[in-house]
Short mmCIF file of C-alpha atoms and ligand atoms in Angstrom, two decimals:
data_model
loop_
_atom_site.label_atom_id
_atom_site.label_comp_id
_atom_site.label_asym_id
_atom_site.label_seq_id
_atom_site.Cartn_x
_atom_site.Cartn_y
_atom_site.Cartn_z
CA UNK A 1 41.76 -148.19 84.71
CA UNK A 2 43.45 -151.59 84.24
CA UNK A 3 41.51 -152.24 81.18
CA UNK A 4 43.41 -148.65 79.83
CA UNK A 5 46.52 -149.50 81.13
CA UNK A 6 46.28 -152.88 79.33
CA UNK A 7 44.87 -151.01 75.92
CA UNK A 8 47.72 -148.80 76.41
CA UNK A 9 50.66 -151.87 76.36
CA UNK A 10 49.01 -153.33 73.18
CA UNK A 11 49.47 -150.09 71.64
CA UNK A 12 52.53 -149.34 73.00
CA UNK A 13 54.90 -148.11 70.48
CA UNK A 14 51.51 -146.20 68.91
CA UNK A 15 50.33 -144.53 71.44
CA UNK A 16 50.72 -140.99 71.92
CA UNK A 17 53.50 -140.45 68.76
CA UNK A 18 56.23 -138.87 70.31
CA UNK A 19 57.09 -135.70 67.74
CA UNK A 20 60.70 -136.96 68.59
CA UNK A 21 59.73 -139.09 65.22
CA UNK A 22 58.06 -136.43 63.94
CA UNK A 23 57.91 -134.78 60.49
CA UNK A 24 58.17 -130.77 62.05
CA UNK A 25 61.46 -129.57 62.51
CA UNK A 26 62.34 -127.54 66.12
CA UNK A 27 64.02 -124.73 64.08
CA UNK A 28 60.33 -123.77 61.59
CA UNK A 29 58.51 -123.89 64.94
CA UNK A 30 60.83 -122.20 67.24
CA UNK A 31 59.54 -118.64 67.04
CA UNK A 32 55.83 -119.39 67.53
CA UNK A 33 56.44 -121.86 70.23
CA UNK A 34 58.17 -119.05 72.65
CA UNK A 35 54.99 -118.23 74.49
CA UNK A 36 54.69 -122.01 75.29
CA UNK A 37 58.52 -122.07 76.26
CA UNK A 38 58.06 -119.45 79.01
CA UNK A 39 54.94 -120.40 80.33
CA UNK A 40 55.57 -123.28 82.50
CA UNK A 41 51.83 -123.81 83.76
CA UNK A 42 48.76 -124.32 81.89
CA UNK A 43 45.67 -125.74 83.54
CA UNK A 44 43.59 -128.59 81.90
CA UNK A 45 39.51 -128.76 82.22
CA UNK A 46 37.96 -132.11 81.42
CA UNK A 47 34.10 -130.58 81.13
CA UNK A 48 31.53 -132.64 80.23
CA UNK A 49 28.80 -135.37 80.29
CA UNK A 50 30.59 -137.60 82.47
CA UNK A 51 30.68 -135.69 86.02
CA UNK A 52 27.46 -136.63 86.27
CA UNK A 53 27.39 -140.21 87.29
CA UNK A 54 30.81 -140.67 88.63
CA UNK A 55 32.03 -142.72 85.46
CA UNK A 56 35.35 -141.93 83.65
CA UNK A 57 35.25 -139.95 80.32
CA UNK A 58 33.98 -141.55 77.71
CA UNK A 59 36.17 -145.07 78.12
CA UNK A 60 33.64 -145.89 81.14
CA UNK A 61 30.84 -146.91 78.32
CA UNK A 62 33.88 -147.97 75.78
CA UNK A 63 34.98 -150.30 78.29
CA UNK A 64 31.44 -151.47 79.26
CA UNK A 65 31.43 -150.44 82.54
CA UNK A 66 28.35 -148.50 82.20
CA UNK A 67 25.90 -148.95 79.46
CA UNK A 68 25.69 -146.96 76.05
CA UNK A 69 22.49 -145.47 77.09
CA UNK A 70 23.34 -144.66 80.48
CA UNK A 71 25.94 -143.04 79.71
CA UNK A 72 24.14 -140.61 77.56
CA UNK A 73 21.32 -140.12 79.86
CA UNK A 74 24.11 -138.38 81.92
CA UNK A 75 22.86 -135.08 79.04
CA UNK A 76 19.89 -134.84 81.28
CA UNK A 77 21.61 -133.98 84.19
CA UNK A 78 24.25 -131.57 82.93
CA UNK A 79 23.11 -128.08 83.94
CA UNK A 80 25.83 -125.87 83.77
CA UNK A 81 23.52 -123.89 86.00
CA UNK A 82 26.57 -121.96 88.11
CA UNK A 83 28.78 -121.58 84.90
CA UNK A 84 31.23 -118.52 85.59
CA UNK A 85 33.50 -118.68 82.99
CA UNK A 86 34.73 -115.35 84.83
CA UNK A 87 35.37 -117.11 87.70
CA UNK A 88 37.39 -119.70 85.96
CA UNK A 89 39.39 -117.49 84.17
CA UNK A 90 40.53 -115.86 87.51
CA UNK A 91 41.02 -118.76 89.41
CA UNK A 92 43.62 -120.03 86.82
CA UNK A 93 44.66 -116.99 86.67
CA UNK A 94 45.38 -116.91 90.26
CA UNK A 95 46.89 -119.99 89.98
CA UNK A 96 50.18 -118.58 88.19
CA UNK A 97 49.09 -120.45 85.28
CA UNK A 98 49.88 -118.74 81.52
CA UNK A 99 47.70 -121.36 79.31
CA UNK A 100 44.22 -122.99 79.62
CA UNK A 101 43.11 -126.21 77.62
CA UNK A 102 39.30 -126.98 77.77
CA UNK A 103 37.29 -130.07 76.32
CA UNK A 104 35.78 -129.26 73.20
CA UNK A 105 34.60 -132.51 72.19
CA UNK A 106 36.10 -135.80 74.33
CA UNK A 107 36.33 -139.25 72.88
CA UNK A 108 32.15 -139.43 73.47
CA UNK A 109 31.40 -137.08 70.75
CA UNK A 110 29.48 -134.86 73.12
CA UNK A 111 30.28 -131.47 71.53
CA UNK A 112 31.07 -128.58 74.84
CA UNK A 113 30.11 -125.94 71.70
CA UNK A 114 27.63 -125.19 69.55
CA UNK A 115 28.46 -127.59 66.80
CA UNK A 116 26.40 -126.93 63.35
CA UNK A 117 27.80 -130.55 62.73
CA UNK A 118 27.14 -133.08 65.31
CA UNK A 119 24.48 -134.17 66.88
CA UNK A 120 25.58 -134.13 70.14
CA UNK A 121 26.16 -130.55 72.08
CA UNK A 122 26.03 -129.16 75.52
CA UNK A 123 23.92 -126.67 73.18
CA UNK A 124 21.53 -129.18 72.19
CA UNK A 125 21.37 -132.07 74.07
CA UNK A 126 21.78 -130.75 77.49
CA UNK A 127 19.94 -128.36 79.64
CA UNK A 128 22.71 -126.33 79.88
CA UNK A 129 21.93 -125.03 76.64
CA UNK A 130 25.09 -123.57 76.24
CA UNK A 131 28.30 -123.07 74.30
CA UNK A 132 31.04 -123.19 77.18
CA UNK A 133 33.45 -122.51 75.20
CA UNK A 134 33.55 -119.13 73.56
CA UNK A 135 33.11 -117.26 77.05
CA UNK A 136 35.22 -119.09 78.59
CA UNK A 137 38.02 -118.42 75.97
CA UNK A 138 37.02 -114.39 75.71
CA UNK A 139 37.77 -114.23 79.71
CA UNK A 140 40.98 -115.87 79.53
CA UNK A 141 41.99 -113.25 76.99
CA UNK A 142 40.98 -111.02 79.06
CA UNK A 143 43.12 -111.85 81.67
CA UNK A 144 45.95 -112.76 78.80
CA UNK A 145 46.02 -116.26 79.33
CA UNK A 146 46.60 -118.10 75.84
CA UNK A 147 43.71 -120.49 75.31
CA UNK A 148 43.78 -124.41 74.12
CA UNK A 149 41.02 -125.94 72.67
CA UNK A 150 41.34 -130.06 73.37
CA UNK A 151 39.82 -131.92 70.50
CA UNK A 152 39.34 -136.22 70.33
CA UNK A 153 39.99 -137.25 67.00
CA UNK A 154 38.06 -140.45 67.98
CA UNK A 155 34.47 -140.05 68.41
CA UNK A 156 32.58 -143.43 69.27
CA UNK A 157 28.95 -142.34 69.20
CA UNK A 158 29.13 -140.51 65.68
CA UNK A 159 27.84 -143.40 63.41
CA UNK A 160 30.53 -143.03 60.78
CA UNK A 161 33.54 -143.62 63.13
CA UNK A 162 34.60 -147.05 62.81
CA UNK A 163 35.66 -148.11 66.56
CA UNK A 164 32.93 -147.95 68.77
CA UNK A 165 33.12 -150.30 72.11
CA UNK A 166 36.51 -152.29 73.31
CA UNK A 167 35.08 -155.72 71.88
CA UNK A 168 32.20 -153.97 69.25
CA UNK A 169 33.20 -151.92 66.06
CA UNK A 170 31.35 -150.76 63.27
CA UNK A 171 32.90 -150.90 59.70
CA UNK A 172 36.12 -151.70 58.46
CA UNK A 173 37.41 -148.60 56.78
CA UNK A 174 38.57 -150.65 54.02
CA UNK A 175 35.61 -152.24 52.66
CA UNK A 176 33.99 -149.32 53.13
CA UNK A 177 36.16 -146.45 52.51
CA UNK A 178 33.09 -144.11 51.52
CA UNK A 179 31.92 -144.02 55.00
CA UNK A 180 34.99 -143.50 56.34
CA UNK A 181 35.62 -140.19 53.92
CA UNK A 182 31.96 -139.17 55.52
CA UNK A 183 33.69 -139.09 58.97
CA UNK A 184 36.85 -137.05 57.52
CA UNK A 185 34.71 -134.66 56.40
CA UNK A 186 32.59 -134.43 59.51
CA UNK A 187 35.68 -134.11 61.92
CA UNK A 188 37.76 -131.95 59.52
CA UNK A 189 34.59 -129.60 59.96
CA UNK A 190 34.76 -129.70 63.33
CA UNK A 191 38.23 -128.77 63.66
CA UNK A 192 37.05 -125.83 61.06
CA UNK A 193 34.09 -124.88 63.12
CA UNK A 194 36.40 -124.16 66.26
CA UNK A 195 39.04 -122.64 64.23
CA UNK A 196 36.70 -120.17 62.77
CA UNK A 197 34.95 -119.46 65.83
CA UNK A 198 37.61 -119.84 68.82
CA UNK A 199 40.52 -119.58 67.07
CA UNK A 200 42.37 -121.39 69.73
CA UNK A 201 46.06 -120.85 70.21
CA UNK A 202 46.81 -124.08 70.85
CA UNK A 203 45.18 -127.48 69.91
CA UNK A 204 45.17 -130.51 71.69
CA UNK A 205 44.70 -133.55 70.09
CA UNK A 206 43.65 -136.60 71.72
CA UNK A 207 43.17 -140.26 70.18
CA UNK A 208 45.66 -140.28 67.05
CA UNK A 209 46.37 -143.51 68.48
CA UNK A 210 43.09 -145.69 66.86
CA UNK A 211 44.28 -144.54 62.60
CA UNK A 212 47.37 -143.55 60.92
CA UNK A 213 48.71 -140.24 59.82
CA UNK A 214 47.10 -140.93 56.11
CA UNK A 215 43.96 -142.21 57.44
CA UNK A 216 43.94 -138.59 60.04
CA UNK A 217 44.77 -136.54 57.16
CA UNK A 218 47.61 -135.37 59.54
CA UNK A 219 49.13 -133.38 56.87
CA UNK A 220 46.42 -131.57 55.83
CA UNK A 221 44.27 -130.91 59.30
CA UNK A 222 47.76 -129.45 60.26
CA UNK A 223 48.28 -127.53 57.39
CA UNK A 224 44.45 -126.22 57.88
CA UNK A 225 44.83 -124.80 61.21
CA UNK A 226 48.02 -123.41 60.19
CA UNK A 227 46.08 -121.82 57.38
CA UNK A 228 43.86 -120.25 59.55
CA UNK A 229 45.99 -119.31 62.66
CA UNK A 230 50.36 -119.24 61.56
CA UNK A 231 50.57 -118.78 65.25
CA UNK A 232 48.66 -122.18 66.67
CA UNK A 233 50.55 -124.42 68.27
CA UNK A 234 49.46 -127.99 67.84
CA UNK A 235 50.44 -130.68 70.22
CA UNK A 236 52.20 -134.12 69.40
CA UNK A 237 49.26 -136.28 68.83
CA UNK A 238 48.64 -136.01 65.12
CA UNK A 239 50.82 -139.30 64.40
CA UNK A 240 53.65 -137.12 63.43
CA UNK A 241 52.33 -133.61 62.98
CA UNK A 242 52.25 -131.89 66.44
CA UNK A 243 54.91 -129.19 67.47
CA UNK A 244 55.46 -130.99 71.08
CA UNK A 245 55.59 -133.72 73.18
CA UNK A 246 52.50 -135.05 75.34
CA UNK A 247 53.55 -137.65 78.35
CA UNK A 248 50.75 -138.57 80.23
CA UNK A 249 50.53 -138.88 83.40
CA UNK A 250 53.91 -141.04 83.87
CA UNK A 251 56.93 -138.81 84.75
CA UNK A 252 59.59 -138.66 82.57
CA UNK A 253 62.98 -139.57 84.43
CA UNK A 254 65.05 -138.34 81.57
CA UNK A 255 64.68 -135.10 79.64
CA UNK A 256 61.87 -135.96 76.46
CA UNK A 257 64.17 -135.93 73.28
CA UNK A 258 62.07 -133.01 71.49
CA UNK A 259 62.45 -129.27 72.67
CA UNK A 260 59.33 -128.67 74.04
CA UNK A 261 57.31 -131.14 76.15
CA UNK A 262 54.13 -130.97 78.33
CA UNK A 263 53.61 -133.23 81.45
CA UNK A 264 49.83 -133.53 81.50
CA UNK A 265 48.94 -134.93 84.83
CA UNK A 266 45.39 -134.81 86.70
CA UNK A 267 44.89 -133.69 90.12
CA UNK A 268 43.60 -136.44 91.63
CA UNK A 269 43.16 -139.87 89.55
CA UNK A 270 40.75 -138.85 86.50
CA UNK A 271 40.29 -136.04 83.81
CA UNK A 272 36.83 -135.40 84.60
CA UNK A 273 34.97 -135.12 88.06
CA UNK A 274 34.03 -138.00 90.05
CA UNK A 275 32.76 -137.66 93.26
CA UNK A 276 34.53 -141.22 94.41
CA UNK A 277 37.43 -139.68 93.61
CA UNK A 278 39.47 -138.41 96.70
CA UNK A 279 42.69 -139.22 95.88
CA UNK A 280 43.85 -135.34 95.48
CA UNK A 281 47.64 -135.23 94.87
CA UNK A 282 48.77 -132.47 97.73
CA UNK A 283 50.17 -128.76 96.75
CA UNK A 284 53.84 -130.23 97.85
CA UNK A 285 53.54 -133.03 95.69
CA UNK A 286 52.24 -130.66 92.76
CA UNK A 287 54.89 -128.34 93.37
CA UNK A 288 57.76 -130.82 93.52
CA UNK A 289 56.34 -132.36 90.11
CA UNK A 290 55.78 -129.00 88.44
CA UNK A 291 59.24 -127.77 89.33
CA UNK A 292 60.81 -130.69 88.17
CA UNK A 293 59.06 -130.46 84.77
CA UNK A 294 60.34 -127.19 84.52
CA UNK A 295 64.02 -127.89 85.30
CA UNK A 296 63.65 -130.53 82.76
CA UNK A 297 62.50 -128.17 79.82
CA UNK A 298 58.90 -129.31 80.20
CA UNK A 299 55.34 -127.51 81.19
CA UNK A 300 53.06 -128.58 83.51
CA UNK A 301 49.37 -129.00 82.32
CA UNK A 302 47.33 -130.17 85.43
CA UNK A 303 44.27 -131.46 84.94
CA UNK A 304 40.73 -130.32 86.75
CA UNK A 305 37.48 -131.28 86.55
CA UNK A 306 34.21 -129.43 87.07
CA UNK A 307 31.05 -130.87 88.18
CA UNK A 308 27.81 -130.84 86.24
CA UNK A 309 26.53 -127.16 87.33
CA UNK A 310 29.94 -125.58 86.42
CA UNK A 311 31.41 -125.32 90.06
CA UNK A 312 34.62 -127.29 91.30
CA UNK A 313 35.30 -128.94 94.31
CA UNK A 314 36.95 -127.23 97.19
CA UNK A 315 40.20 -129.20 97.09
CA UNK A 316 40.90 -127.83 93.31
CA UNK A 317 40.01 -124.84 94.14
CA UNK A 318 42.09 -124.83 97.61
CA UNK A 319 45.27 -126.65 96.17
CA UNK A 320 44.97 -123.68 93.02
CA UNK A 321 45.36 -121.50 95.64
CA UNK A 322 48.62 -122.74 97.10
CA UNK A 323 50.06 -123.58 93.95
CA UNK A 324 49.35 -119.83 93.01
CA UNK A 325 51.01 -118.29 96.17
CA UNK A 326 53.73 -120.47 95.95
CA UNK A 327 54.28 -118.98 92.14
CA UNK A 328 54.16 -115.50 93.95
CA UNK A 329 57.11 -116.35 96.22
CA UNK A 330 58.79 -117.96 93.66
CA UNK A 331 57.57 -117.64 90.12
CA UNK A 332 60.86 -115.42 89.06
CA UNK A 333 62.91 -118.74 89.22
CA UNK A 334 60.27 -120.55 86.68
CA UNK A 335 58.50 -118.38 84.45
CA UNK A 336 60.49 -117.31 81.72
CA UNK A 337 63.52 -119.79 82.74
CA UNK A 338 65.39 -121.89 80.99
CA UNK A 339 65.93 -125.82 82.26
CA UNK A 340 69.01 -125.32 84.71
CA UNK A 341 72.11 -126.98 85.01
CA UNK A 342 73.29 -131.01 84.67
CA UNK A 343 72.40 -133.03 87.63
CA UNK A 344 75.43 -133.72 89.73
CA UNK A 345 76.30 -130.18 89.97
CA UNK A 346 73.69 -129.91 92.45
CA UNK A 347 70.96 -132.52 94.26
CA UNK A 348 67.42 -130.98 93.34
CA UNK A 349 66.40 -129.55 90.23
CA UNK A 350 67.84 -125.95 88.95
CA UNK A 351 67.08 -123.62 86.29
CA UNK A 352 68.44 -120.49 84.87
CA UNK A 353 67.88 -117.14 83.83
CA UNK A 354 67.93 -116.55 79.88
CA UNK A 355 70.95 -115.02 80.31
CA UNK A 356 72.53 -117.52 82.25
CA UNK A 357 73.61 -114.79 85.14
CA UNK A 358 71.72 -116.25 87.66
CA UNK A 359 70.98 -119.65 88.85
CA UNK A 360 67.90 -120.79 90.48
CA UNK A 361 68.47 -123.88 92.82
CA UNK A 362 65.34 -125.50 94.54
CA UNK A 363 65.41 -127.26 97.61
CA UNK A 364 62.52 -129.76 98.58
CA UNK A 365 60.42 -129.35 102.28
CA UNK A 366 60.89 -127.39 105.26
CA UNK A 367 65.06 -127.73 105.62
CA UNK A 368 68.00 -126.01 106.64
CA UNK A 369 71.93 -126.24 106.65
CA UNK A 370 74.49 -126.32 104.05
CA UNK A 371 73.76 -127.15 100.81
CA UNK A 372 76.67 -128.25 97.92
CA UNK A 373 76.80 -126.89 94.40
CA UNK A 374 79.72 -127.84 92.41
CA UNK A 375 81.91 -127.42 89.85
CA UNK A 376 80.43 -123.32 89.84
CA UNK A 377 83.51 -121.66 87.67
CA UNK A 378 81.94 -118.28 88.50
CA UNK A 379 82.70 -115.88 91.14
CA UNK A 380 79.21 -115.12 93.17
CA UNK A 381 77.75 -112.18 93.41
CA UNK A 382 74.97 -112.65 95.66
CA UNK A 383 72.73 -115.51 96.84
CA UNK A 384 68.81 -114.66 98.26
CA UNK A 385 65.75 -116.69 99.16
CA UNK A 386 63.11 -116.18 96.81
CA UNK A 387 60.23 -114.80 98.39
CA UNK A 388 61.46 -113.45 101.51
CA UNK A 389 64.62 -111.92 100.39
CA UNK A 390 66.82 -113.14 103.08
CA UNK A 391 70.72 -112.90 102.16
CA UNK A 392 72.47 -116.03 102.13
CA UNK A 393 76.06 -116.54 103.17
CA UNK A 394 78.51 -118.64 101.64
CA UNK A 395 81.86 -120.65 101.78
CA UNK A 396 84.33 -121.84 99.28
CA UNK A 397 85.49 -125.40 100.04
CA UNK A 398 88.85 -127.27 98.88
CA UNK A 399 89.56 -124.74 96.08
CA UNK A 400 93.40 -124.74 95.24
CA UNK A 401 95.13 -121.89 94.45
CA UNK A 402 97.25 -123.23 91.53
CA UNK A 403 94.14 -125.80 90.29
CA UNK A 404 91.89 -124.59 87.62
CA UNK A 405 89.21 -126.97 89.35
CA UNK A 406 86.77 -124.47 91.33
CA UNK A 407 86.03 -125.46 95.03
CA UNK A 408 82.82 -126.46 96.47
CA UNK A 409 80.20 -123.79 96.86
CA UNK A 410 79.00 -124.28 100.64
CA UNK A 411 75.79 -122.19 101.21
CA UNK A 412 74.35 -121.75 104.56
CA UNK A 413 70.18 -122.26 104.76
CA UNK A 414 69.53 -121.21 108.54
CA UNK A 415 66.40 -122.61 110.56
CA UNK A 416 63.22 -120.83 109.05
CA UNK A 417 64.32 -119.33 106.44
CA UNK A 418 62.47 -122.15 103.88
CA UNK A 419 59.47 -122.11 101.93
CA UNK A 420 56.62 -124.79 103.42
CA UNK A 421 56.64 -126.70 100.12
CA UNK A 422 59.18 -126.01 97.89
CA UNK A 423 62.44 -123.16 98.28
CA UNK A 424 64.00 -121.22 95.54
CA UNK A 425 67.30 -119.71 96.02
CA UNK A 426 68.54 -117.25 93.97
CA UNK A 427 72.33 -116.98 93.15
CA UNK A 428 73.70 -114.24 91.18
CA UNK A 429 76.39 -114.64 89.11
CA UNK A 430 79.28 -112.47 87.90
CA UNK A 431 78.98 -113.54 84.28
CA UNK A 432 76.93 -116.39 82.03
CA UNK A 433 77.16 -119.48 84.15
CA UNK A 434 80.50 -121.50 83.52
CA UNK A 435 81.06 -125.21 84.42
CA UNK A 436 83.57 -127.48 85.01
CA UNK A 437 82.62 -131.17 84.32
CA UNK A 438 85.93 -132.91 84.39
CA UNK A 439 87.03 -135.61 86.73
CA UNK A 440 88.65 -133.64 89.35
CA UNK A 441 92.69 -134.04 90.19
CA UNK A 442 94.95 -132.02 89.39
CA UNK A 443 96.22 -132.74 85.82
CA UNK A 444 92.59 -132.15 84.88
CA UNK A 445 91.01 -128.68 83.92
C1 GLC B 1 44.03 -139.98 77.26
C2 GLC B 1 42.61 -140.39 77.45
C3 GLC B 1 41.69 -139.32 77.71
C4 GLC B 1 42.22 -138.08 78.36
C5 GLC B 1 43.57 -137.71 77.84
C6 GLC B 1 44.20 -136.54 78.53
O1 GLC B 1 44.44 -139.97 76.00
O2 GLC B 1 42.13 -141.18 76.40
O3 GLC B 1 40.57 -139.81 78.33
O4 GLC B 1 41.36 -137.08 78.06
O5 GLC B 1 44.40 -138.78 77.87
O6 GLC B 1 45.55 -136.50 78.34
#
């Protein structure tokens, strides 16, 4: 963990190329990025080798906590032998979420599909003895959930890819550029193989970080998949050549500079299962952070692991739960939203309705009493608790009749009418929302 966080600083600046810098403009992308605008949640499944022996994906051996060898012997032990991709599909279904992104390949080269290239598969090397992904993808469609198919540039067991442990490499790409083209070629195929078979709707890229755009073939693996699918959306870490932003794990403060942005976060402290690992974040604190994202613009893409036969453990599949009963009280205020207003105008996060007629203001924890919005230069029509429906009541405060300042929008929360984790409230307005941002007094307007 320290070792990555330490990896991370010395690449800092590299790592995970914000498409702020990018070479895609917002307005060629717009159209086929709506889905991804309105869909707010998409759940992330770190499947593979690695749930085995309670080891992190793939950097465990890269970092030399666990042997080369070891590592690998964790193939024996992957069964996949309660695999219900149906199951999967309706839990994130369930779970309010509108996109799935699955491990095809992590930075360990073991394939999750039925790879014609590699030598490493869940097909091959694995009792499982199967491809995960295709029925996993054809229930999601099913259930119209879009599907994402994660993909690690790097691969440090294939013998053509240069980096291999933290202190060990292989080959220097320049003196031995032949080799390298061998690995283009191999991963290029890949990417082809999925394409043709999965045709994901998204792509997530993982490990642009370790080569540069040229040495990626950025250009062209972009201009591939667009080939194939017009419609894919591909995510910001193809040094320069992704449609969105990726922070990881670290919460942005301020709004990401590109349109769209994805806060991929895991549930407890790794991407893959490890049985050591207890530290589940709670449904509040998933909540908070997911309608936060949202008010900021952003998705959510929270991270799961399954265990080697294919089943998860009880606090995902509990905390899914909430999460997706919560969306049922309150999913009108974030699905399909747009981010809401400035802070200042009100103290927790908002969003709005496309339109901008109605206002969505979220209050944090079991509360009640009055809470502030101001500067509102729209006349209210009505103001409900998601959820439950209860009417709200409301006061004007300080407005002067000859001022074009508005007055304070009091509105009254009574005892027990808040949601346990998170409350939306729901004010209609008379017209598209209208501001006032000046500095108050009353030469101002
Ligand atoms: C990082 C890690 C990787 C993980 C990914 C998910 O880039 O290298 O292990 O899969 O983030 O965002």
């Amino acid at each position: 963990m320290i070792k990555k966080i330490i990896l991370a600083a010395l690449f800092a600046g590299t790592t995970f190329t914000s498409v702020a810098q990018n070479k895609i403009a917002a307005k060629d992308i717009a159209e086929k990025m709506k889905w991804f605008e309105d869909a707010k949640l998409g759940i992330f499944i770190h499947a593979g080798i690695y749930s085995v022996a309670d080891v992190s994906e793939s950097w465990s051996f890269h970092n030399g906590k666990i042997s080369v060898e070891d590592y690998m012997k964790q193939q024996k032990s992957y069964t996949l032998s309660k695999y219900d991709p149906a199951a999967w599909a309706d839990m994130i279904k369930d779970a309010g979420a509108r996109y799935a992104v699955i491990t095809t390949k992590h930075h360990d080269g073991v394939a999750m599909y039925d790879t014609k290239l590699g030598k490493l598969s869940s097909v091959k090397t694995t009792p499982a003895k199967k491809d995960m992904i295709k029925p996993f993808f054809e229930e999601l469609r099913k259930r119209d959930i879009k599907c994402g198919a994660y993909f690690s540039l790097i691969d440090w067991t294939h013998d053509d890819y240069p980096g291999f442990l933290k202190d060990k490499s292989r080959y220097d790409i320049k003196k031995e550029p032949a080799r390298w083209a061998r690995f283009q070629k191999f991963f290029q195929g890949q990417i082809k193989e999925i394409s043709d078979w999965y045709n994901p709707d998204l792509w997530w890229f993982d490990g642009d970080w370790e080569h540069s755009a040229d040495e990626w073939q950025a250009e062209k693996t972009r201009k591939m998949m667009l080939d194939r699918n017009p419609n894919t959306i591909i995510n910001g870490r193809l040094q320069g050549y992704g449609d969105y932003d990726t922070p990881e794990q670290n919460f942005p403060v301020v709004r990401p500079a590109f349109k769209w942005w994805e806060l991929c976060m895991t549930m407890n402290e790794n991407w893959g299962y490890r049985v050591s690992d207890n530290n589940w974040k709670t449904p509040y604190e998933i909540i908070t952070i997911f309608v936060d994202a949202v008010s900021n613009g952003g998705n959510l893409l929270l991270d799961i692991g399954p265990k080697p036969d294919g089943t998860y453990p009880e606090t995902v599949v509990s905390t899914l739960k909430e999460l997706g009963d919560w969306n049922r009280r309150n999913g009108e205020g974030i699905f399909g939203t747009v981010p809401g207003i400035p802070l200042g105008h009100f103290y927790g996060p908002t969003t709005l309705s496309k339109d901008s007629k109605t206002l969505y203001l979220f209050v944090h924890g079991k509360t009640s009493g009055q809470l502030m919005l101001k500067g509102l230069d729209n006349k209210i029509q009505d103001i409900t608790v998601l959820g439950s429906n209860v009417k709200l009541t409301h006061k004007i405060v300080g407005k002067i009749s000859w001022s074009a300042v508005p007055g304070l929008v009091y509105i009254d929360l009574p005892e027990n009418t808040s949601d346990k984790y998170v409350t939306c409230i729901k004010v209609t307005l008379d017209a598209p929302i209208k501001l006032y941002r000046g500095q108050g007094g009353f030469l101002t307007n």
